[in-house]
Amino acid sequence: MGVSRAILVAAGLGAALASCGSKLPPEEPGTPIAAAALPHPKAGLWKWSSHAGGVKQLCLSGQLLAALAERPGCAISRQVHTAAGAYVVEAKCQASPVSRTWAKTAGDYNRAFTLDVVIDDTRGDITDHADYRYLGPCAPGQHPDDQP
């Protein structure tokens, strides 16, 4: 009976530890793609609504969204186009408080799309969902601000 109890305790501890840690969603199947195949939103004025950052207007340049781009110290480990039409980009980072990043985007990049982001950070994980809606051209003289 002592051995069975030890096994149950070990199994319970393992399950508890497995539920801790990363908030990265389970891996979604998809077709690997090159960075050039990732979507670029239409250049212009967009309404950005974020759970973490509120609502504001952004003048986007039409460049790749920062959450999907490779960053110094963070190598892309997975970049796919899913059967549902979404794009998922994962990166592993070194020598940084950030260990991994995950981003998923879907929609019509000329009218409206969503962006979900998860960042594994030793100072506290970050998750966010943002909706983008195209409003029209940027105001004359308005400079693109691709970072919310």
GROMACS .gro file of N, CA and C in nm:
model
  444
    1MET      N    1   0.082  -0.119   0.000
    1MET     CA    2   0.000   0.000   0.000
    1MET      C    3   0.087   0.125   0.000
    2GLY      N    4   0.206   0.119   0.063
    2GLY     CA    5   0.295   0.234   0.067
    2GLY      C    6   0.346   0.271  -0.071
    3VAL      N    7   0.376   0.171  -0.154
    3VAL     CA    8   0.425   0.197  -0.290
    3VAL      C    9   0.316   0.261  -0.374
    4SER      N   10   0.193   0.212  -0.365
    4SER     CA   11   0.081   0.269  -0.442
    4SER      C   12   0.058   0.414  -0.404
    5ARG      N   13   0.066   0.441  -0.274
    5ARG     CA   14   0.046   0.579  -0.228
    5ARG      C   15   0.157   0.670  -0.282
    6ALA      N   16   0.281   0.621  -0.283
    6ALA     CA   17   0.394   0.699  -0.336
    6ALA      C   18   0.376   0.727  -0.484
    7ILE      N   19   0.324   0.629  -0.557
    7ILE     CA   20   0.300   0.649  -0.701
    7ILE      C   21   0.192   0.755  -0.722
    8LEU      N   22   0.085   0.749  -0.643
    8LEU     CA   23  -0.022   0.849  -0.654
    8LEU      C   24   0.028   0.989  -0.622
    9VAL      N   25   0.110   1.000  -0.517
    9VAL     CA   26   0.166   1.129  -0.480
    9VAL      C   27   0.255   1.181  -0.593
   10ALA      N   28   0.340   1.096  -0.647
   10ALA     CA   29   0.429   1.136  -0.757
   10ALA      C   30   0.348   1.178  -0.880
   11ALA      N   31   0.242   1.103  -0.911
   11ALA     CA   32   0.158   1.138  -1.027
   11ALA      C   33   0.089   1.272  -1.004
   12GLY      N   34   0.041   1.294  -0.883
   12GLY     CA   35  -0.025   1.421  -0.852
   12GLY      C   36   0.071   1.538  -0.860
   13LEU      N   37   0.192   1.519  -0.809
   13LEU     CA   38   0.294   1.623  -0.816
   13LEU      C   39   0.333   1.653  -0.960
   14GLY      N   40   0.347   1.547  -1.040
   14GLY     CA   41   0.379   1.566  -1.182
   14GLY      C   42   0.270   1.643  -1.254
   15ALA      N   43   0.144   1.611  -1.226
   15ALA     CA   44   0.033   1.682  -1.290
   15ALA      C   45   0.031   1.828  -1.247
   16ALA      N   46   0.059   1.854  -1.120
   16ALA     CA   47   0.061   1.992  -1.071
   16ALA      C   48   0.173   2.071  -1.138
   17LEU      N   49   0.291   2.010  -1.150
   17LEU     CA   50   0.402   2.080  -1.214
   17LEU      C   51   0.377   2.102  -1.362
   18ALA      N   52   0.311   2.009  -1.427
   18ALA     CA   53   0.282   2.023  -1.570
   18ALA      C   54   0.188   2.139  -1.595
   19SER      N   55   0.102   2.171  -1.499
   19SER     CA   56   0.007   2.279  -1.520
   19SER      C   57   0.070   2.415  -1.493
   20CYS      N   58   0.189   2.417  -1.432
   20CYS     CA   59   0.258   2.543  -1.405
   20CYS      C   60   0.337   2.586  -1.528
   21GLY      N   61   0.384   2.708  -1.524
   21GLY     CA   62   0.477   2.752  -1.627
   21GLY      C   63   0.412   2.817  -1.746
   22SER      N   64   0.457   2.783  -1.863
   22SER     CA   65   0.423   2.850  -1.987
   22SER      C   66   0.273   2.858  -2.015
   23LYS      N   67   0.234   2.972  -2.067
   23LYS     CA   68   0.096   2.992  -2.111
   23LYS      C   69   0.084   2.974  -2.262
   24LEU      N   70   0.192   2.925  -2.325
   24LEU     CA   71   0.187   2.902  -2.469
   24LEU      C   72   0.079   2.799  -2.499
   25PRO      N   73  -0.005   2.826  -2.599
   25PRO     CA   74  -0.107   2.728  -2.635
   25PRO      C   75  -0.045   2.602  -2.694
   26PRO      N   76  -0.123   2.494  -2.700
   26PRO     CA   77  -0.071   2.371  -2.762
   26PRO      C   78  -0.032   2.398  -2.907
   27GLU      N   79   0.066   2.324  -2.955
   27GLU     CA   80   0.113   2.343  -3.092
   27GLU      C   81   0.000   2.312  -3.191
   28GLU      N   82  -0.022   2.405  -3.281
   28GLU     CA   83  -0.126   2.391  -3.383
   28GLU      C   84  -0.060   2.343  -3.513
   29PRO      N   85  -0.114   2.239  -3.577
   29PRO     CA   86  -0.052   2.192  -3.702
   29PRO      C   87  -0.062   2.298  -3.811
   30GLY      N   88   0.037   2.298  -3.897
   30GLY     CA   89   0.037   2.393  -4.008
   30GLY      C   90   0.149   2.364  -4.105
   31THR      N   91   0.144   2.432  -4.217
   31THR     CA   92   0.245   2.419  -4.321
   31THR      C   93   0.355   2.522  -4.297
   32PRO      N   94   0.481   2.479  -4.287
   32PRO     CA   95   0.590   2.575  -4.269
   32PRO      C   96   0.595   2.675  -4.384
   33ILE      N   97   0.623   2.800  -4.351
   33ILE     CA   98   0.631   2.906  -4.452
   33ILE      C   99   0.754   2.993  -4.427
   34ALA      N  100   0.796   3.064  -4.530
   34ALA     CA  101   0.907   3.158  -4.520
   34ALA      C  102   0.855   3.290  -4.463
   35ALA      N  103   0.944   3.370  -4.408
   35ALA     CA  104   0.906   3.500  -4.352
   35ALA      C  105   0.838   3.587  -4.457
   36ALA      N  106   0.880   3.576  -4.582
   36ALA     CA  107   0.821   3.657  -4.689
   36ALA      C  108   0.673   3.625  -4.711
   37ALA      N  109   0.628   3.508  -4.667
   37ALA     CA  110   0.488   3.468  -4.685
   37ALA      C  111   0.398   3.514  -4.570
   38LEU      N  112   0.456   3.573  -4.465
   38LEU     CA  113   0.375   3.622  -4.354
   38LEU      C  114   0.296   3.746  -4.399
   39PRO      N  115   0.179   3.767  -4.341
   39PRO     CA  116   0.094   3.878  -4.385
   39PRO      C  117   0.146   4.015  -4.342
   40HIS      N  118   0.118   4.112  -4.426
   40HIS     CA  119   0.150   4.252  -4.398
   40HIS      C  120   0.018   4.329  -4.402
   41PRO      N  121  -0.017   4.401  -4.295
   41PRO     CA  122  -0.141   4.478  -4.301
   41PRO      C  123  -0.130   4.593  -4.401
   42LYS      N  124  -0.242   4.627  -4.458
   42LYS     CA  125  -0.249   4.740  -4.552
   42LYS      C  126  -0.197   4.866  -4.482
   43ALA      N  127  -0.117   4.944  -4.553
   43ALA     CA  128  -0.069   5.071  -4.497
   43ALA      C  129  -0.187   5.164  -4.477
   44GLY      N  130  -0.189   5.233  -4.364
   44GLY     CA  131  -0.296   5.328  -4.337
   44GLY      C  132  -0.330   5.335  -4.189
   45LEU      N  133  -0.441   5.398  -4.158
   45LEU     CA  134  -0.485   5.420  -4.022
   45LEU      C  135  -0.570   5.302  -3.974
   46TRP      N  136  -0.532   5.244  -3.862
   46TRP     CA  137  -0.601   5.128  -3.806
   46TRP      C  138  -0.645   5.158  -3.663
   47LYS      N  139  -0.761   5.108  -3.626
   47LYS     CA  140  -0.805   5.110  -3.487
   47LYS      C  141  -0.750   4.984  -3.423
   48TRP      N  142  -0.676   5.000  -3.314
   48TRP     CA  143  -0.614   4.890  -3.242
   48TRP      C  144  -0.681   4.881  -3.106
   49SER      N  145  -0.744   4.766  -3.079
   49SER     CA  146  -0.810   4.742  -2.950
   49SER      C  147  -0.742   4.622  -2.886
   50SER      N  148  -0.680   4.647  -2.771
   50SER     CA  149  -0.601   4.544  -2.704
   50SER      C  150  -0.652   4.524  -2.561
   51HIS      N  151  -0.656   4.398  -2.518
   51HIS     CA  152  -0.695   4.371  -2.379
   51HIS      C  153  -0.596   4.436  -2.283
   52ALA      N  154  -0.469   4.434  -2.315
   52ALA     CA  155  -0.366   4.487  -2.226
   52ALA      C  156  -0.341   4.636  -2.245
   53GLY      N  157  -0.360   4.688  -2.365
   53GLY     CA  158  -0.320   4.825  -2.394
   53GLY      C  159  -0.431   4.924  -2.423
   54GLY      N  160  -0.556   4.880  -2.423
   54GLY     CA  161  -0.666   4.972  -2.449
   54GLY      C  162  -0.693   4.989  -2.598
   55VAL      N  163  -0.741   5.108  -2.633
   55VAL     CA  164  -0.779   5.137  -2.771
   55VAL      C  165  -0.704   5.261  -2.818
   56LYS      N  166  -0.648   5.253  -2.938
   56LYS     CA  167  -0.587   5.372  -2.999
   56LYS      C  168  -0.581   5.354  -3.149
   57GLN      N  169  -0.548   5.461  -3.218
   57GLN     CA  170  -0.533   5.456  -3.362
   57GLN      C  171  -0.384   5.451  -3.395
   58LEU      N  172  -0.352   5.363  -3.490
   58LEU     CA  173  -0.214   5.347  -3.533
   58LEU      C  174  -0.204   5.372  -3.682
   59CYS      N  175  -0.105   5.446  -3.723
   59CYS     CA  176  -0.075   5.463  -3.864
   59CYS      C  177   0.029   5.357  -3.898
   60LEU      N  178  -0.016   5.251  -3.967
   60LEU     CA  179   0.075   5.141  -4.001
   60LEU      C  180   0.138   5.162  -4.137
   61SER      N  181   0.262   5.117  -4.149
   61SER     CA  182   0.340   5.138  -4.272
   61SER      C  183   0.314   5.032  -4.379
   62GLY      N  184   0.253   4.921  -4.339
   62GLY     CA  185   0.238   4.809  -4.432
   62GLY      C  186   0.349   4.706  -4.416
   63GLN      N  187   0.437   4.727  -4.319
   63GLN     CA  188   0.545   4.632  -4.291
   63GLN      C  189   0.492   4.517  -4.207
   64LEU      N  190   0.571   4.413  -4.194
   64LEU     CA  191   0.538   4.298  -4.111
   64LEU      C  192   0.518   4.345  -3.967
   65LEU      N  193   0.415   4.292  -3.901
   65LEU     CA  194   0.390   4.327  -3.762
   65LEU      C  195   0.508   4.284  -3.675
   66ALA      N  196   0.545   4.366  -3.579
   66ALA     CA  197   0.661   4.339  -3.494
   66ALA      C  198   0.649   4.204  -3.422
   67ALA      N  199   0.528   4.166  -3.381
   67ALA     CA  200   0.509   4.040  -3.309
   67ALA      C  201   0.542   3.918  -3.395
   68LEU      N  202   0.542   3.934  -3.527
   68LEU     CA  203   0.571   3.823  -3.618
   68LEU      C  204   0.716   3.825  -3.668
   69ALA      N  205   0.787   3.933  -3.641
   69ALA     CA  206   0.922   3.950  -3.695
   69ALA      C  207   1.028   3.891  -3.601
   70GLU      N  208   1.138   3.847  -3.659
   70GLU     CA  209   1.251   3.798  -3.579
   70GLU      C  210   1.315   3.916  -3.508
   71ARG      N  211   1.353   3.894  -3.382
   71ARG     CA  212   1.416   3.999  -3.302
   71ARG      C  213   1.556   3.955  -3.261
   72PRO      N  214   1.644   4.048  -3.234
   72PRO     CA  215   1.779   4.011  -3.190
   72PRO      C  216   1.771   3.923  -3.064
   73GLY      N  217   1.844   3.813  -3.066
   73GLY     CA  218   1.848   3.721  -2.953
   73GLY      C  219   1.734   3.622  -2.949
   74CYS      N  220   1.639   3.633  -3.041
   74CYS     CA  221   1.524   3.543  -3.045
   74CYS      C  222   1.512   3.483  -3.185
   75ALA      N  223   1.555   3.360  -3.199
   75ALA     CA  224   1.551   3.292  -3.329
   75ALA      C  225   1.414   3.228  -3.351
   76ILE      N  226   1.361   3.242  -3.471
   76ILE     CA  227   1.233   3.181  -3.506
   76ILE      C  228   1.249   3.029  -3.501
   77SER      N  229   1.165   2.962  -3.424
   77SER     CA  230   1.172   2.816  -3.415
   77SER      C  231   1.059   2.749  -3.492
   78ARG      N  232   0.953   2.823  -3.519
   78ARG     CA  233   0.838   2.765  -3.590
   78ARG      C  234   0.761   2.878  -3.654
   79GLN      N  235   0.727   2.861  -3.781
   79GLN     CA  236   0.654   2.962  -3.858
   79GLN      C  237   0.563   2.888  -3.954
   80VAL      N  238   0.430   2.889  -3.928
   80VAL     CA  239   0.339   2.807  -4.007
   80VAL      C  240   0.213   2.883  -4.046
   81HIS      N  241   0.148   2.830  -4.151
   81HIS     CA  242   0.016   2.874  -4.194
   81HIS      C  243  -0.078   2.758  -4.165
   82THR      N  244  -0.178   2.780  -4.080
   82THR     CA  245  -0.265   2.670  -4.038
   82THR      C  246  -0.375   2.643  -4.141
   83ALA      N  247  -0.438   2.528  -4.128
   83ALA     CA  248  -0.549   2.492  -4.218
   83ALA      C  249  -0.666   2.589  -4.202
   84ALA      N  250  -0.679   2.651  -4.084
   84ALA     CA  251  -0.787   2.747  -4.059
   84ALA      C  252  -0.755   2.885  -4.116
   85GLY      N  253  -0.633   2.903  -4.172
   85GLY     CA  254  -0.596   3.030  -4.233
   85GLY      C  255  -0.517   3.124  -4.144
   86ALA      N  256  -0.485   3.082  -4.023
   86ALA     CA  257  -0.406   3.167  -3.932
   86ALA      C  258  -0.257   3.149  -3.959
   87TYR      N  259  -0.180   3.244  -3.911
   87TYR     CA  260  -0.034   3.238  -3.916
   87TYR      C  261   0.018   3.232  -3.773
   88VAL      N  262   0.107   3.138  -3.745
   88VAL     CA  263   0.164   3.122  -3.611
   88VAL      C  264   0.316   3.132  -3.622
   89VAL      N  265   0.373   3.215  -3.534
   89VAL     CA  266   0.519   3.231  -3.531
   89VAL      C  267   0.565   3.212  -3.386
   90GLU      N  268   0.661   3.123  -3.367
   90GLU     CA  269   0.719   3.099  -3.236
   90GLU      C  270   0.868   3.124  -3.242
   91ALA      N  271   0.922   3.179  -3.134
   91ALA     CA  272   1.065   3.207  -3.128
   91ALA      C  273   1.120   3.164  -2.992
   92LYS      N  274   1.246   3.121  -2.991
   92LYS     CA  275   1.316   3.089  -2.867
   92LYS      C  276   1.426   3.193  -2.849
   93CYS      N  277   1.434   3.247  -2.729
   93CYS     CA  278   1.528   3.355  -2.701
   93CYS      C  279   1.639   3.306  -2.609
   94GLN      N  280   1.756   3.371  -2.620
   94GLN     CA  281   1.870   3.337  -2.537
   94GLN      C  282   1.923   3.464  -2.471
   95ALA      N  283   1.982   3.447  -2.353
   95ALA     CA  284   2.046   3.558  -2.281
   95ALA      C  285   1.950   3.674  -2.261
   96SER      N  286   1.830   3.644  -2.215
   96SER     CA  287   1.728   3.745  -2.197
   96SER      C  288   1.629   3.697  -2.092
   97PRO      N  289   1.558   3.787  -2.026
   97PRO     CA  290   1.451   3.742  -1.936
   97PRO      C  291   1.339   3.672  -2.014
   98VAL      N  292   1.329   3.701  -2.144
   98VAL     CA  293   1.229   3.638  -2.229
   98VAL      C  294   1.287   3.507  -2.282
   99SER      N  295   1.216   3.395  -2.259
   99SER     CA  296   1.267   3.266  -2.307
   99SER      C  297   1.201   3.225  -2.438
  100ARG      N  298   1.072   3.258  -2.455
  100ARG     CA  299   1.001   3.221  -2.578
  100ARG      C  300   0.892   3.323  -2.607
  101THR      N  301   0.860   3.335  -2.735
  101THR     CA  302   0.747   3.417  -2.777
  101THR      C  303   0.660   3.336  -2.871
  102TRP      N  304   0.532   3.368  -2.874
  102TRP     CA  305   0.435   3.301  -2.960
  102TRP      C  306   0.338   3.408  -3.008
  103ALA      N  307   0.309   3.408  -3.137
  103ALA     CA  308   0.211   3.502  -3.193
  103ALA      C  309   0.126   3.431  -3.297
  104LYS      N  310  -0.003   3.464  -3.298
  104LYS     CA  311  -0.097   3.406  -3.395
  104LYS      C  312  -0.184   3.519  -3.447
  105THR      N  313  -0.195   3.526  -3.579
  105THR     CA  314  -0.276   3.628  -3.641
  105THR      C  315  -0.366   3.565  -3.748
  106ALA      N  316  -0.485   3.624  -3.764
  106ALA     CA  317  -0.579   3.573  -3.863
  106ALA      C  318  -0.672   3.687  -3.905
  107GLY      N  319  -0.719   3.680  -4.028
  107GLY     CA  320  -0.816   3.778  -4.075
  107GLY      C  321  -0.784   3.829  -4.214
  108ASP      N  322  -0.843   3.942  -4.246
  108ASP     CA  323  -0.824   4.010  -4.375
  108ASP      C  324  -0.733   4.130  -4.348
  109TYR      N  325  -0.611   4.126  -4.395
  109TYR     CA  326  -0.512   4.227  -4.362
  109TYR      C  327  -0.531   4.358  -4.439
  110ASN      N  328  -0.641   4.366  -4.514
  110ASN     CA  329  -0.682   4.492  -4.577
  110ASN      C  330  -0.799   4.555  -4.502
  111ARG      N  331  -0.866   4.478  -4.413
  111ARG     CA  332  -0.985   4.531  -4.345
  111ARG      C  333  -0.985   4.509  -4.194
  112ALA      N  334  -0.967   4.387  -4.148
  112ALA     CA  335  -0.974   4.358  -4.004
  112ALA      C  336  -0.904   4.226  -3.976
  113PHE      N  337  -0.827   4.222  -3.868
  113PHE     CA  338  -0.760   4.098  -3.829
  113PHE      C  339  -0.736   4.099  -3.679
  114THR      N  340  -0.699   3.982  -3.625
  114THR     CA  341  -0.668   3.969  -3.483
  114THR      C  342  -0.523   3.928  -3.467
  115LEU      N  343  -0.470   3.956  -3.349
  115LEU     CA  344  -0.333   3.917  -3.314
  115LEU      C  345  -0.332   3.874  -3.168
  116ASP      N  346  -0.290   3.751  -3.143
  116ASP     CA  347  -0.273   3.699  -3.007
  116ASP      C  348  -0.125   3.680  -2.982
  117VAL      N  349  -0.080   3.718  -2.863
  117VAL     CA  350   0.061   3.712  -2.830
  117VAL      C  351   0.079   3.652  -2.690
  118VAL      N  352   0.178   3.565  -2.675
  118VAL     CA  353   0.219   3.513  -2.545
  118VAL      C  354   0.371   3.526  -2.537
  119ILE      N  355   0.419   3.581  -2.426
  119ILE     CA  356   0.563   3.597  -2.405
  119ILE      C  357   0.598   3.531  -2.273
  120ASP      N  358   0.685   3.430  -2.277
  120ASP     CA  359   0.736   3.367  -2.154
  120ASP      C  360   0.850   3.454  -2.102
  121ASP      N  361   0.830   3.513  -1.986
  121ASP     CA  362   0.926   3.607  -1.929
  121ASP      C  363   0.948   3.571  -1.783
  122THR      N  364   1.073   3.570  -1.738
  122THR     CA  365   1.103   3.535  -1.599
  122THR      C  366   1.044   3.637  -1.502
  123ARG      N  367   1.014   3.757  -1.549
  123ARG     CA  368   0.956   3.861  -1.463
  123ARG      C  369   0.804   3.851  -1.458
  124GLY      N  370   0.747   3.760  -1.535
  124GLY     CA  371   0.602   3.743  -1.542
  124GLY      C  372   0.560   3.729  -1.687
  125ASP      N  373   0.484   3.625  -1.715
  125ASP     CA  374   0.439   3.601  -1.853
  125ASP      C  375   0.343   3.710  -1.897
  126ILE      N  376   0.343   3.736  -2.028
  126ILE     CA  377   0.257   3.838  -2.087
  126ILE      C  378   0.169   3.772  -2.191
  127THR      N  379   0.039   3.798  -2.185
  127THR     CA  380  -0.053   3.751  -2.287
  127THR      C  381  -0.139   3.868  -2.330
  128ASP      N  382  -0.175   3.871  -2.457
  128ASP     CA  383  -0.262   3.978  -2.506
  128ASP      C  384  -0.337   3.932  -2.629
  129HIS      N  385  -0.454   3.991  -2.648
  129HIS     CA  386  -0.534   3.973  -2.769
  129HIS      C  387  -0.564   4.113  -2.820
  130ALA      N  388  -0.543   4.135  -2.950
  130ALA     CA  389  -0.572   4.265  -3.010
  130ALA      C  390  -0.652   4.247  -3.138
  131ASP      N  391  -0.744   4.340  -3.159
  131ASP     CA  392  -0.822   4.347  -3.282
  131ASP      C  393  -0.777   4.470  -3.358
  132TYR      N  394  -0.758   4.455  -3.487
  132TYR     CA  395  -0.721   4.566  -3.575
  132TYR      C  396  -0.834   4.586  -3.676
  133ARG      N  397  -0.875   4.712  -3.697
  133ARG     CA  398  -0.978   4.744  -3.796
  133ARG      C  399  -0.929   4.862  -3.880
  134TYR      N  400  -0.928   4.845  -4.011
  134TYR     CA  401  -0.880   4.950  -4.101
  134TYR      C  402  -0.979   5.067  -4.103
  135LEU      N  403  -0.927   5.189  -4.090
  135LEU     CA  404  -1.011   5.309  -4.089
  135LEU      C  405  -0.998   5.393  -4.216
  136GLY      N  406  -0.885   5.381  -4.285
  136GLY     CA  407  -0.860   5.462  -4.405
  136GLY      C  408  -0.716   5.506  -4.409
  137PRO      N  409  -0.685   5.601  -4.497
  137PRO     CA  410  -0.546   5.647  -4.506
  137PRO      C  411  -0.505   5.725  -4.380
  138CYS      N  412  -0.376   5.726  -4.354
  138CYS     CA  413  -0.323   5.808  -4.245
  138CYS      C  414  -0.339   5.955  -4.282
  139ALA      N  415  -0.343   6.041  -4.182
  139ALA     CA  416  -0.356   6.185  -4.206
  139ALA      C  417  -0.231   6.236  -4.279
  140PRO      N  418  -0.245   6.339  -4.361
  140PRO     CA  419  -0.128   6.396  -4.429
  140PRO      C  420  -0.022   6.435  -4.326
  141GLY      N  421   0.102   6.393  -4.352
  141GLY     CA  422   0.212   6.423  -4.262
  141GLY      C  423   0.223   6.330  -4.142
  142GLN      N  424   0.126   6.241  -4.122
  142GLN     CA  425   0.133   6.146  -4.010
  142GLN      C  426   0.234   6.037  -4.041
  143HIS      N  427   0.326   6.015  -3.950
  143HIS     CA  428   0.431   5.914  -3.970
  143HIS      C  429   0.386   5.779  -3.918
  144PRO      N  430   0.418   5.671  -3.988
  144PRO     CA  431   0.380   5.538  -3.941
  144PRO      C  432   0.437   5.507  -3.803
  145ASP      N  433   0.353   5.441  -3.724
  145ASP     CA  434   0.390   5.398  -3.590
  145ASP      C  435   0.349   5.252  -3.580
  146ASP      N  436   0.436   5.162  -3.620
  146ASP     CA  437   0.402   5.020  -3.627
  146ASP      C  438   0.400   4.950  -3.492
  147GLN      N  439   0.446   5.015  -3.388
  147GLN     CA  440   0.445   4.957  -3.254
  147GLN      C  441   0.332   5.018  -3.172
  148PRO      N  442   0.238   4.935  -3.124
  148PRO     CA  443   0.132   4.990  -3.038
  148PRO      C  444   0.186   5.041  -2.911
   0.00000   0.00000   0.00000
